[in-house]
Amino acid sequence: MCGIAGWVEFGRDLSRHKDTLQRMTDTMRRRGPDDSGIWAGADAALGHRRLAVIDIEGGRQPMIAERGPDGEPVVLVYSGEVYNFAELRAVLCSRGHRFQSRSDTEVVLRSYLEWGERCVERFNGMFAFAVWDADRRTLLLARDQLGVKPLYYAPLPGGVVFASEPKGLIAHPRFTPRVGEEALPLLLNARLAMPGETPLRGMHEVRPGHVLRFDQEGANNGRERQYWALASREHTDDLERTIGTVRELIEDIVARQVVADVPVSCLLSGGLDSTTVSALAARELPGRLRTFCVDFAGDERDFRPTALRPERDAPYARVAAEHLGTDHSDVVLTAAEVTAAVPAARQARDLPSLGQFDSSMYLLFEAIRRSSTVAISAEAADEVFGGYPWYHDPATVWRDGFPWLGDAPRLAGCLAPDVWERVRPDLAEADRYATLRARVPRLPGEAGLDARMREVLFFSLLGPLAYLLDRKDRMSMAVGLEVRVPFCDHRLVEYAWNVPWSMKTAGGHPKSLLRMAAADLVPRATLDRPKSGYPGLHDPAHEAAVLAAVSRLLRDRTSPLHGVLDADRVGQLVESGGRTMTWLNAAHLLLPLVEVDAWLREYGLTFG
């Protein structure tokens, strides 16, 4: 796992601008604390920060090969892991390739030499990489199928700059961050972002499952190609065979993802997803697997159940750890610690943070990093198998909109009337819903609930999941921890996608299919436990502090949000209490206002 950055500008000798590349690369220091390197040539410059996980000595980057009659360099910078690198290496050796290292990085480089940009179609993993092919004067940017690893870019006249995080682009003198009022719907609810979309003008993400090619002919825009997408087809396996296939896939995925030359641990909340992954990891790793769970001081007193968080994690995590025989730790955080870490979490994200939800994860990963370099997480099981409560509420499912938003209040409803009329966040949300609904890969003849749930799961995979994966990447890489996500393996996603909803819920519970596949792995308490989302603070003092910060913001004429918000509408949300299927309380709902204000100030941004 690493951080990458680069700059291509055709017709300019970038070997004279190594200082700029170095500044861009240095912003990735936390992503790659173990090593760094840069390469610069006539039209391109690439930089790399390394977190050493596989082949500690042999995987240094940028990694270079030569091709063409003049031995022109082919230069790779790469972030992530390709889990099937051993099989690919054997194929490449049979085709005459000779390797100098044991690293998956060299497999990626030589795969490009052998198959060109179609190499990505052979990769099983999480990755984002750039290849500068000097022989063809072409830059290739690529991202994994589900978008686990980030890759941002900004076209410039005659070329492009790219980096693992926005801060890498912002460090380039020719990219100036700008934000307009049209970005307000995304700033106030980042889950609405379409694939590739960011709130900063001129900055984009490489879309999941896509490659971008920049050459002199298309230097300013790039040529985009989708190499992977979900495809709907009839599911012919019966229930028994479906359960068996899911189990076989998860076993294979976890076995691949525990491979590392550094210590590996697991996130264990005591829920079905994390306990299943931890159980399989414990089978693969010798000795006692280390597991971790986040908890909050005072939760025994302050916790209040909601539909999404009906129970505390920590007691279930301890039961699961005892059942699995893991070396378990509860990372207990105080409200003061969580609040103090918010600026660091915001800096890691480069965008408005989720406040306590980002900072508590940041502190959890910081604690894990003291003993592990890799952690396994069960993110995405709910999107793949249908675990969230809104999937199982008919009124929410059949509502003509994003089910994960339901009929909850929209923070964009707090915009001042004149801003509302210019931005029309209601139309922005409706347009995104209609756009994604039109992209659903439908199964001919499918109707009723099975057809609607195909839509609902598609919305989740392309919206909220992308945001959660981005959050997990940022908070973990900010402390030099690699987090792997087995449920994002595209083979599992492809298979589960075509399992009918009636079969996914065949046992009468959310995620019945996964429950049946893991029945012999987890304790009874875990098997019967309802879905509980990532935990949040219930400390009344924290809630009061957030609401006080919102009140100060509304009175502050120096705020970049001054004139953007309607104080009366904000007050109505405060009085409502904010408790819905998604929100813990009014403070949870209104927190983005505080975070957007802080982000705009820190980056010197105003709407224009």
Coordinates of C-alpha atoms in Angstrom, one line a residue:
M1 CA 0.0 0.0 0.0
C2 CA 1.4 3.3 -1.0
G3 CA 0.8 6.8 -2.3
I4 CA 1.5 7.9 -5.8
A5 CA 1.7 11.2 -7.6
G6 CA 2.7 12.4 -11.1
W7 CA 2.7 15.0 -13.8
V8 CA 2.6 14.6 -17.6
E9 CA 3.0 17.5 -19.9
F10 CA 3.8 16.8 -23.6
G11 CA 6.6 19.0 -25.0
R12 CA 8.0 20.0 -21.6
D13 CA 11.2 18.6 -20.1
L14 CA 9.9 17.7 -16.6
S15 CA 13.3 16.4 -15.6
R16 CA 13.9 20.1 -14.8
H17 CA 11.0 20.2 -12.4
K18 CA 11.8 17.5 -9.9
D19 CA 11.2 19.9 -7.1
T20 CA 7.5 20.2 -8.0
L21 CA 7.1 16.4 -8.2
Q22 CA 8.9 16.0 -4.9
R23 CA 6.4 18.4 -3.2
M24 CA 3.5 16.4 -4.6
T25 CA 5.0 13.1 -3.5
D26 CA 5.8 14.4 -0.1
T27 CA 2.2 15.0 0.6
M28 CA 1.8 11.2 0.5
R29 CA 4.3 10.7 3.3
R30 CA 1.8 9.2 5.7
R31 CA 0.5 6.8 3.1
G32 CA 4.1 5.5 2.6
P33 CA 6.3 6.0 5.6
D34 CA 8.9 3.3 4.6
D35 CA 10.5 4.6 1.4
S36 CA 10.1 7.1 -1.4
G37 CA 11.3 7.6 -4.9
I38 CA 10.8 9.8 -8.0
W39 CA 11.5 9.5 -11.7
A40 CA 11.5 12.4 -14.2
G41 CA 11.9 12.5 -17.9
A42 CA 11.2 14.6 -21.0
D43 CA 7.3 14.5 -20.8
A44 CA 6.6 12.8 -17.5
A45 CA 7.5 12.7 -13.8
L46 CA 6.2 10.1 -11.4
G47 CA 6.6 9.9 -7.6
H48 CA 6.0 7.2 -5.0
R49 CA 5.7 6.8 -1.2
R50 CA 5.9 3.2 0.0
L51 CA 4.3 1.3 2.8
A52 CA 6.2 -2.0 2.5
V53 CA 3.9 -5.1 2.8
I54 CA 5.2 -7.6 0.2
D55 CA 8.9 -8.2 -0.5
I56 CA 10.2 -5.5 1.8
E57 CA 13.6 -5.3 0.1
G58 CA 12.6 -5.8 -3.5
G59 CA 9.5 -3.8 -4.2
R60 CA 10.8 -0.3 -4.4
Q61 CA 9.2 2.2 -6.8
P62 CA 9.0 3.8 -9.3
M63 CA 9.7 0.5 -10.9
I64 CA 11.2 0.7 -14.4
A65 CA 11.5 -1.7 -17.4
E66 CA 12.8 -1.0 -20.9
R67 CA 11.1 -1.5 -24.2
G68 CA 11.5 -0.7 -27.8
P69 CA 14.5 -0.5 -30.1
D70 CA 16.1 2.3 -28.0
G71 CA 15.3 0.8 -24.6
E72 CA 12.8 3.5 -23.7
P73 CA 11.6 3.3 -20.1
V74 CA 8.2 2.0 -19.0
V75 CA 7.7 3.4 -15.5
L76 CA 5.2 2.2 -12.9
V77 CA 3.9 3.8 -9.7
Y78 CA 1.4 1.6 -7.9
S79 CA -0.7 1.6 -4.8
G80 CA -2.6 -1.5 -3.5
E81 CA -2.3 -5.2 -3.7
V82 CA -3.0 -7.7 -6.5
Y83 CA -3.9 -10.9 -4.7
N84 CA -3.5 -13.2 -7.6
F85 CA 0.1 -12.0 -8.4
A86 CA 1.6 -15.5 -7.8
E87 CA -0.6 -17.1 -10.6
L88 CA 0.1 -14.1 -12.9
R89 CA 3.8 -14.4 -12.3
A90 CA 3.7 -18.0 -13.3
V91 CA 1.9 -17.2 -16.6
L92 CA 4.4 -14.4 -17.3
C93 CA 7.4 -16.6 -16.6
S94 CA 6.0 -19.1 -19.1
R95 CA 5.9 -16.3 -21.6
G96 CA 9.6 -15.5 -21.1
H97 CA 9.5 -12.8 -18.5
R98 CA 12.3 -12.8 -15.9
F99 CA 11.7 -11.3 -12.4
Q100 CA 14.1 -9.4 -10.2
S101 CA 11.9 -9.4 -7.1
R102 CA 9.1 -11.3 -5.3
S103 CA 6.8 -8.2 -5.3
D104 CA 3.3 -7.9 -6.8
T105 CA 4.5 -4.5 -8.1
E106 CA 6.8 -6.2 -10.7
V107 CA 3.9 -8.5 -11.7
V108 CA 1.8 -5.4 -12.4
L109 CA 4.6 -3.8 -14.5
R110 CA 5.3 -7.0 -16.5
S111 CA 1.6 -7.6 -17.0
Y112 CA 1.4 -4.2 -18.6
L113 CA 4.4 -5.1 -20.8
E114 CA 2.7 -8.3 -21.9
W115 CA -1.0 -7.3 -22.2
G116 CA -1.0 -3.5 -22.3
E117 CA -3.9 -1.7 -20.7
R118 CA -6.0 -4.9 -20.8
C119 CA -3.8 -6.3 -18.0
V120 CA -6.3 -4.8 -15.5
E121 CA -8.8 -7.4 -16.6
R122 CA -6.6 -10.1 -15.1
F123 CA -6.1 -8.5 -11.7
N124 CA -7.8 -9.6 -8.6
G125 CA -7.2 -7.0 -5.9
M126 CA -7.4 -3.4 -4.8
F127 CA -5.2 -1.1 -6.8
A128 CA -4.6 2.3 -8.4
F129 CA -1.6 2.8 -10.6
A130 CA 0.0 4.9 -13.3
V131 CA 2.2 3.7 -16.1
W132 CA 4.3 6.1 -18.2
D133 CA 5.2 4.3 -21.5
A134 CA 7.9 6.5 -23.0
D135 CA 8.1 4.3 -26.1
R136 CA 4.5 5.1 -26.9
R137 CA 4.5 8.5 -25.1
T138 CA 1.3 7.4 -23.2
L139 CA 0.2 7.7 -19.6
L140 CA -2.2 5.0 -18.3
L141 CA -4.2 5.6 -15.1
A142 CA -6.1 2.6 -13.7
R143 CA -8.3 1.8 -10.7
D144 CA -9.7 -1.4 -9.3
Q145 CA -13.1 -2.8 -10.0
L146 CA -14.9 -1.5 -6.8
G147 CA -12.7 1.6 -6.3
V148 CA -11.1 0.5 -3.1
K149 CA -8.0 2.5 -3.8
P150 CA -8.3 6.2 -4.7
L151 CA -6.8 8.0 -7.7
Y152 CA -7.5 11.7 -8.5
Y153 CA -6.5 13.6 -11.5
A154 CA -6.8 17.1 -13.0
P155 CA -6.3 17.8 -16.7
L156 CA -4.0 20.7 -17.5
P157 CA -3.3 22.3 -20.9
G158 CA -1.1 19.8 -22.7
G159 CA -1.2 17.1 -19.9
V160 CA -2.5 16.0 -16.5
V161 CA -1.5 15.8 -12.9
F162 CA -2.6 12.9 -10.7
A163 CA -2.3 11.6 -7.1
S164 CA -3.7 9.2 -4.6
E165 CA -5.2 12.1 -2.6
P166 CA -6.4 15.6 -3.5
K167 CA -3.5 17.2 -1.5
G168 CA -1.1 15.8 -4.1
L169 CA -2.8 17.8 -6.8
I170 CA -3.1 20.9 -4.7
A171 CA 0.6 20.8 -4.2
H172 CA 1.1 21.4 -7.9
P173 CA 1.5 25.2 -8.8
R174 CA -0.8 24.9 -11.8
F175 CA -3.8 23.5 -10.0
T176 CA -5.8 25.9 -7.9
P177 CA -8.6 24.4 -5.8
R178 CA -11.9 26.1 -6.4
V179 CA -15.4 25.4 -5.3
G180 CA -18.8 26.7 -6.5
E181 CA -22.3 26.8 -5.1
E182 CA -23.2 23.9 -7.3
A183 CA -21.1 21.7 -5.0
L184 CA -23.2 22.4 -2.0
P185 CA -25.4 19.2 -2.4
L186 CA -22.2 17.1 -2.4
L187 CA -20.6 19.0 0.5
L188 CA -23.7 18.5 2.6
N189 CA -24.2 14.9 1.6
A190 CA -21.1 13.3 0.0
R191 CA -23.0 10.1 -0.6
L192 CA -24.7 11.8 -3.5
A193 CA -21.5 12.0 -5.5
M194 CA -21.6 10.2 -8.9
P195 CA -18.6 8.0 -9.7
G196 CA -15.6 10.2 -10.6
E197 CA -17.2 13.4 -9.2
T198 CA -15.6 15.6 -6.6
P199 CA -16.8 19.0 -5.2
L200 CA -13.6 20.7 -6.4
R201 CA -13.8 22.2 -9.9
G202 CA -11.4 20.6 -12.4
M203 CA -10.6 17.6 -10.0
H204 CA -11.9 14.2 -10.8
E205 CA -11.5 10.6 -9.7
V206 CA -10.6 7.8 -12.0
R207 CA -13.9 5.8 -11.9
P208 CA -13.9 2.3 -10.4
G209 CA -13.4 -0.3 -13.1
H210 CA -12.0 2.2 -15.6
V211 CA -8.7 3.0 -17.2
L212 CA -7.7 6.5 -18.6
R213 CA -5.2 6.9 -21.3
F214 CA -3.5 10.2 -22.0
D215 CA -1.4 10.8 -25.1
Q216 CA -0.6 13.8 -27.3
E217 CA -3.9 13.5 -29.2
G218 CA -6.1 13.4 -26.1
A219 CA -3.8 15.2 -23.7
N220 CA -6.3 17.5 -22.2
N221 CA -9.1 15.0 -21.5
G222 CA -7.9 11.4 -21.7
R223 CA -9.6 8.5 -23.3
E224 CA -11.6 6.5 -20.8
R225 CA -12.5 2.8 -21.1
Q226 CA -14.6 0.7 -18.7
Y227 CA -13.0 -2.7 -18.2
W228 CA -15.4 -4.1 -15.6
A229 CA -19.1 -3.7 -14.8
L230 CA -21.8 -5.7 -13.1
A231 CA -23.8 -7.8 -15.6
S232 CA -27.2 -9.3 -14.8
R233 CA -27.9 -12.9 -15.8
E234 CA -30.2 -15.6 -14.6
H235 CA -29.1 -17.3 -11.4
T236 CA -29.4 -21.1 -12.0
D237 CA -27.8 -22.5 -8.7
D238 CA -30.2 -23.8 -6.1
L239 CA -30.0 -22.5 -2.5
E240 CA -27.7 -25.3 -1.3
R241 CA -25.3 -24.7 -4.2
T242 CA -25.5 -20.9 -3.7
I243 CA -24.6 -21.1 -0.1
G244 CA -21.7 -23.4 -0.9
T245 CA -20.4 -21.1 -3.6
V246 CA -20.5 -18.1 -1.4
R247 CA -18.6 -20.0 1.3
E248 CA -16.0 -21.2 -1.2
L249 CA -15.5 -17.7 -2.5
I250 CA -15.1 -16.1 0.9
E251 CA -12.6 -18.8 2.0
D252 CA -10.5 -18.2 -1.1
I253 CA -10.7 -14.5 -0.8
V254 CA -9.6 -14.4 2.9
A255 CA -6.8 -16.9 2.2
R256 CA -5.4 -14.6 -0.5
Q257 CA -5.8 -11.4 1.6
V258 CA -4.0 -12.6 4.7
V259 CA -0.7 -13.0 2.7
A260 CA 1.8 -10.4 3.8
D261 CA 5.4 -10.1 5.0
V262 CA 4.2 -7.9 7.9
P263 CA 1.8 -8.5 10.9
V264 CA -1.9 -8.9 9.9
S265 CA -4.9 -8.3 12.2
C266 CA -8.7 -8.0 11.9
L267 CA -11.3 -5.5 12.8
L268 CA -13.9 -7.4 14.9
S269 CA -17.1 -5.7 15.9
G270 CA -18.9 -8.9 16.8
G271 CA -21.3 -8.6 13.9
L272 CA -21.8 -11.3 11.3
D273 CA -19.5 -9.8 8.7
S274 CA -16.4 -9.1 10.7
T275 CA -16.7 -12.3 12.8
T276 CA -16.9 -14.4 9.6
V277 CA -13.8 -12.8 8.2
S278 CA -12.0 -13.0 11.5
A279 CA -12.9 -16.7 11.8
L280 CA -11.4 -17.5 8.4
A281 CA -8.4 -15.4 8.9
A282 CA -7.7 -17.1 12.2
R283 CA -7.7 -20.5 10.4
E284 CA -5.1 -19.2 7.9
L285 CA -2.7 -17.4 10.2
P286 CA -0.6 -19.4 12.7
G287 CA -0.8 -18.4 16.4
R288 CA -3.4 -16.1 17.9
L289 CA -4.8 -13.6 15.5
R290 CA -5.0 -10.0 16.9
T291 CA -8.5 -8.4 16.7
F292 CA -9.7 -4.9 17.5
C293 CA -12.9 -3.2 18.3
V294 CA -13.7 0.5 19.0
D295 CA -15.6 1.5 22.1
F296 CA -16.4 4.7 23.9
A297 CA -16.0 5.6 27.5
G298 CA -19.4 6.0 29.2
D299 CA -21.3 4.1 26.6
E300 CA -22.7 1.8 29.3
R301 CA -24.5 4.9 30.6
D302 CA -25.1 7.0 27.4
F303 CA -25.9 4.5 24.6
R304 CA -29.3 5.0 23.0
P305 CA -30.4 2.4 20.4
T306 CA -31.5 3.4 16.9
A307 CA -32.7 1.4 13.9
L308 CA -29.2 1.4 12.4
R309 CA -27.3 0.9 15.7
P310 CA -29.6 -1.1 17.9
E311 CA -26.8 -2.5 20.2
R312 CA -23.2 -1.8 21.3
D313 CA -20.5 -3.6 19.5
A314 CA -17.9 -4.2 22.3
P315 CA -19.8 -6.9 24.3
Y316 CA -20.5 -8.9 21.1
A317 CA -16.9 -8.5 20.0
R318 CA -15.6 -10.0 23.2
V319 CA -18.0 -13.0 22.8
A320 CA -16.8 -13.5 19.2
A321 CA -13.1 -13.2 20.2
E322 CA -13.5 -15.8 22.9
H323 CA -15.2 -18.1 20.5
L324 CA -12.5 -17.7 17.9
G325 CA -9.6 -17.6 20.3
T326 CA -8.1 -14.3 19.1
D327 CA -5.9 -11.9 21.0
H328 CA -8.6 -9.2 21.3
S329 CA -8.3 -5.5 22.3
D330 CA -11.1 -2.9 22.8
V331 CA -9.8 0.5 21.8
V332 CA -11.7 2.7 24.3
L333 CA -11.9 6.3 23.3
T334 CA -13.2 9.3 25.3
A335 CA -15.3 12.1 23.7
A336 CA -12.4 14.5 24.3
E337 CA -10.0 12.3 22.4
V338 CA -12.4 11.9 19.5
T339 CA -13.1 15.6 19.3
A340 CA -9.4 16.4 19.4
A341 CA -8.7 14.1 16.5
V342 CA -11.2 15.7 14.1
P343 CA -8.7 18.2 12.5
A344 CA -6.3 15.3 11.8
A345 CA -9.1 13.3 10.2
R346 CA -10.1 16.3 8.1
Q347 CA -6.6 16.8 6.9
A348 CA -6.4 13.1 6.0
R349 CA -9.6 13.3 4.0
D350 CA -8.9 16.6 2.2
L351 CA -12.6 17.2 2.2
P352 CA -15.1 17.9 5.0
S353 CA -14.9 15.0 7.4
L354 CA -17.6 13.0 9.1
G355 CA -16.5 14.5 12.4
Q356 CA -16.6 11.9 15.2
F357 CA -17.1 9.0 12.8
D358 CA -13.9 9.8 10.9
S359 CA -11.8 10.7 14.0
S360 CA -12.8 7.7 16.0
M361 CA -11.8 5.5 13.1
Y362 CA -8.5 7.4 12.7
L363 CA -7.8 6.7 16.4
L364 CA -8.8 3.1 16.1
F365 CA -6.4 2.6 13.2
E366 CA -3.7 4.5 15.0
A367 CA -4.0 2.0 17.9
I368 CA -3.9 -1.0 15.5
R369 CA -0.8 0.3 13.7
R370 CA 1.2 -0.1 16.8
S371 CA 1.2 -3.8 16.3
S372 CA 0.0 -4.4 12.7
T373 CA 0.7 -3.1 9.2
V374 CA -2.3 -4.8 7.6
A375 CA -5.8 -5.1 8.9
I376 CA -8.7 -7.0 7.4
S377 CA -12.1 -5.3 7.4
A378 CA -15.6 -6.6 6.5
E379 CA -16.7 -3.4 4.7
A380 CA -19.3 -3.9 1.9
A381 CA -21.0 -7.1 3.1
D382 CA -24.2 -5.1 3.8
E383 CA -24.2 -3.7 0.2
V384 CA -23.4 -7.1 -1.3
F385 CA -25.8 -9.2 0.7
G386 CA -28.4 -6.7 1.8
G387 CA -27.9 -6.0 5.5
Y388 CA -29.0 -2.4 6.2
P389 CA -32.4 -1.8 7.8
W390 CA -33.7 0.3 4.9
Y391 CA -33.4 -2.8 2.6
H392 CA -36.1 -4.4 4.7
D393 CA -38.6 -1.6 5.2
P394 CA -41.1 -1.8 2.3
A395 CA -42.1 1.9 2.6
T396 CA -38.5 2.9 2.2
V397 CA -37.6 0.4 -0.5
W398 CA -40.5 1.5 -2.7
R399 CA -40.1 5.2 -2.2
D400 CA -39.1 6.9 -5.5
G401 CA -35.6 7.9 -4.4
F402 CA -32.5 6.6 -2.7
P403 CA -33.6 4.2 0.0
W404 CA -30.6 5.0 2.2
L405 CA -31.9 8.6 2.4
G406 CA -35.5 7.6 3.0
D407 CA -37.7 10.4 4.1
A408 CA -35.1 11.8 6.5
P409 CA -34.6 15.6 6.5
R410 CA -32.1 16.9 4.0
L411 CA -29.4 19.1 5.3
A412 CA -29.5 21.0 2.0
G413 CA -33.0 22.1 3.1
C414 CA -31.1 24.6 5.4
L415 CA -29.9 26.6 2.5
A416 CA -31.0 30.2 2.3
P417 CA -33.9 30.6 -0.2
D418 CA -31.9 32.5 -2.8
V419 CA -29.1 29.9 -2.7
W420 CA -31.7 27.1 -2.8
E421 CA -33.2 28.6 -6.0
R422 CA -29.8 28.8 -7.6
V423 CA -28.6 25.4 -6.6
R424 CA -31.9 23.4 -6.5
P425 CA -30.5 20.5 -4.4
D426 CA -33.8 18.7 -4.8
L427 CA -33.3 18.6 -8.5
A428 CA -29.6 17.6 -8.1
E429 CA -30.7 14.6 -5.9
A430 CA -33.5 13.6 -8.3
D431 CA -31.1 13.8 -11.3
R432 CA -28.6 11.6 -9.7
Y433 CA -31.3 9.1 -8.8
A434 CA -32.6 9.0 -12.3
T435 CA -29.1 8.7 -13.8
L436 CA -28.2 5.8 -11.6
R437 CA -31.5 4.1 -12.1
A438 CA -31.0 4.3 -15.9
R439 CA -27.7 2.5 -15.5
V440 CA -28.9 -0.5 -13.5
P441 CA -28.0 -3.6 -15.5
R442 CA -31.5 -5.2 -15.6
L443 CA -32.4 -8.9 -16.0
P444 CA -35.0 -9.4 -18.8
G445 CA -38.3 -10.6 -17.3
E446 CA -37.4 -9.8 -13.7
A447 CA -40.1 -7.9 -11.9
G448 CA -41.5 -7.0 -8.5
L449 CA -39.3 -7.0 -5.4
D450 CA -36.4 -8.8 -7.0
A451 CA -36.2 -6.1 -9.7
R452 CA -36.5 -3.3 -7.2
M453 CA -33.9 -4.7 -4.9
R454 CA -31.5 -5.0 -7.9
E455 CA -31.9 -1.2 -8.2
V456 CA -31.6 -0.6 -4.5
L457 CA -28.3 -2.6 -4.2
F458 CA -27.0 -0.9 -7.3
F459 CA -27.6 2.5 -5.8
S460 CA -25.7 1.4 -2.6
L461 CA -22.7 -0.1 -4.5
L462 CA -22.2 3.1 -6.5
G463 CA -23.1 5.7 -3.8
P464 CA -22.7 5.1 0.0
L465 CA -20.2 2.3 -0.4
A466 CA -17.8 4.5 -2.4
Y467 CA -17.9 7.0 0.4
L468 CA -17.3 4.4 3.1
L469 CA -14.4 2.9 1.2
D470 CA -12.9 6.4 0.7
R471 CA -13.2 7.1 4.4
K472 CA -11.6 3.8 5.3
D473 CA -8.7 4.3 2.9
R474 CA -8.0 7.9 4.2
M475 CA -8.2 7.2 7.9
S476 CA -6.1 4.0 7.6
M477 CA -3.4 5.4 5.3
A478 CA -3.1 8.5 7.4
V479 CA -1.4 6.3 10.0
G480 CA 0.4 4.0 7.6
L481 CA -2.0 1.1 7.9
E482 CA -3.2 -1.0 5.0
V483 CA -6.8 -2.1 5.3
R484 CA -8.0 -5.0 3.0
V485 CA -11.7 -5.6 2.3
P486 CA -12.6 -9.2 1.3
F487 CA -16.2 -8.5 0.6
C488 CA -15.1 -6.1 -2.2
D489 CA -13.6 -8.9 -4.2
H490 CA -15.2 -8.5 -7.6
R491 CA -15.7 -12.3 -8.0
L492 CA -17.9 -12.3 -4.9
V493 CA -19.7 -9.1 -5.9
E494 CA -20.5 -10.5 -9.4
Y495 CA -21.8 -13.8 -8.0
A496 CA -24.0 -12.2 -5.3
W497 CA -25.3 -9.6 -7.6
N498 CA -27.3 -12.2 -9.6
V499 CA -28.6 -14.1 -6.5
P500 CA -32.3 -13.2 -6.3
W501 CA -33.4 -11.1 -3.4
S502 CA -35.8 -13.9 -2.3
M503 CA -32.7 -16.2 -2.0
K504 CA -30.7 -13.6 -0.2
T505 CA -33.4 -13.5 2.5
A506 CA -34.3 -17.2 2.3
G507 CA -33.7 -17.7 6.1
G508 CA -36.1 -14.9 7.0
H509 CA -33.4 -12.5 8.2
P510 CA -31.3 -9.8 6.6
K511 CA -28.2 -11.3 5.0
S512 CA -29.7 -14.8 5.4
L513 CA -27.4 -16.1 2.6
L514 CA -24.3 -15.0 4.4
R515 CA -25.6 -16.3 7.7
M516 CA -26.2 -19.7 6.2
A517 CA -22.7 -19.7 4.6
A518 CA -21.0 -18.8 7.9
A519 CA -23.2 -20.8 10.3
D520 CA -20.5 -23.1 11.5
L521 CA -17.9 -20.3 11.9
V522 CA -19.5 -17.8 14.3
P523 CA -21.1 -18.1 17.8
R524 CA -24.8 -18.2 18.2
A525 CA -25.0 -14.7 19.6
T526 CA -23.3 -13.4 16.4
L527 CA -25.6 -15.4 14.1
D528 CA -28.7 -14.0 15.8
R529 CA -27.5 -10.4 16.1
P530 CA -29.2 -7.7 14.0
K531 CA -27.3 -5.3 11.8
S532 CA -25.5 -2.6 13.8
G533 CA -23.6 0.2 11.9
Y534 CA -20.3 1.6 12.8
P535 CA -20.7 3.0 16.3
G536 CA -21.0 6.7 17.2
L537 CA -20.6 8.8 20.3
H538 CA -23.7 9.1 22.5
D539 CA -22.1 11.5 25.0
P540 CA -24.6 14.3 25.7
A541 CA -21.7 16.7 26.2
H542 CA -20.4 16.0 22.7
E543 CA -23.9 16.5 21.2
A544 CA -24.2 19.8 23.0
A545 CA -20.8 20.9 21.8
V546 CA -21.7 20.2 18.2
L547 CA -25.0 22.1 18.5
A548 CA -23.2 25.0 20.1
A549 CA -20.7 25.1 17.3
V550 CA -23.5 25.2 14.8
S551 CA -25.1 28.1 16.7
R552 CA -21.8 30.0 16.6
L553 CA -21.4 29.4 12.9
L554 CA -24.8 30.9 12.2
R555 CA -23.8 34.1 13.9
D556 CA -20.3 34.3 12.4
R557 CA -20.2 36.8 9.6
T558 CA -16.6 35.8 8.7
S559 CA -17.7 32.2 7.9
P560 CA -17.5 31.2 4.2
L561 CA -21.1 29.9 4.8
H562 CA -22.4 33.3 5.9
G563 CA -25.4 34.0 3.7
V564 CA -25.5 30.5 2.5
L565 CA -27.6 29.1 5.3
D566 CA -31.1 29.9 6.7
A567 CA -30.9 30.1 10.5
D568 CA -34.6 29.4 11.0
R569 CA -34.4 26.2 9.0
V570 CA -31.3 25.0 10.9
G571 CA -33.2 25.8 14.1
Q572 CA -36.1 23.6 13.1
L573 CA -33.7 20.7 12.5
V574 CA -32.2 21.2 16.0
E575 CA -35.7 21.1 17.5
S576 CA -36.6 18.0 15.6
G577 CA -34.0 16.0 17.4
G578 CA -32.8 14.5 14.2
R579 CA -33.4 10.8 15.2
T580 CA -34.2 8.8 12.1
M581 CA -33.2 5.4 10.7
T582 CA -29.8 6.9 9.7
W583 CA -29.1 9.7 12.2
L584 CA -28.2 9.3 15.8
N585 CA -29.4 12.8 16.8
A586 CA -29.6 16.4 15.6
A587 CA -25.9 16.9 16.2
H588 CA -25.1 14.0 13.9
L589 CA -27.4 15.4 11.2
L590 CA -26.0 19.0 11.5
L591 CA -22.3 18.2 11.9
P592 CA -21.5 18.6 8.2
L593 CA -22.2 22.3 8.5
V594 CA -19.4 22.6 11.0
E595 CA -17.1 20.5 8.9
V596 CA -17.8 22.3 5.6
D597 CA -17.1 25.6 7.3
A598 CA -13.8 24.3 8.8
W599 CA -12.7 22.8 5.4
L600 CA -13.5 26.0 3.5
R601 CA -11.4 28.0 6.0
E602 CA -8.5 25.6 6.0
Y603 CA -8.2 25.5 2.3
G604 CA -8.9 29.3 1.8
L605 CA -12.0 28.6 -0.3
T606 CA -15.1 30.7 -0.9
F607 CA -18.0 29.9 -3.2
G608 CA -17.5 31.5 -6.6

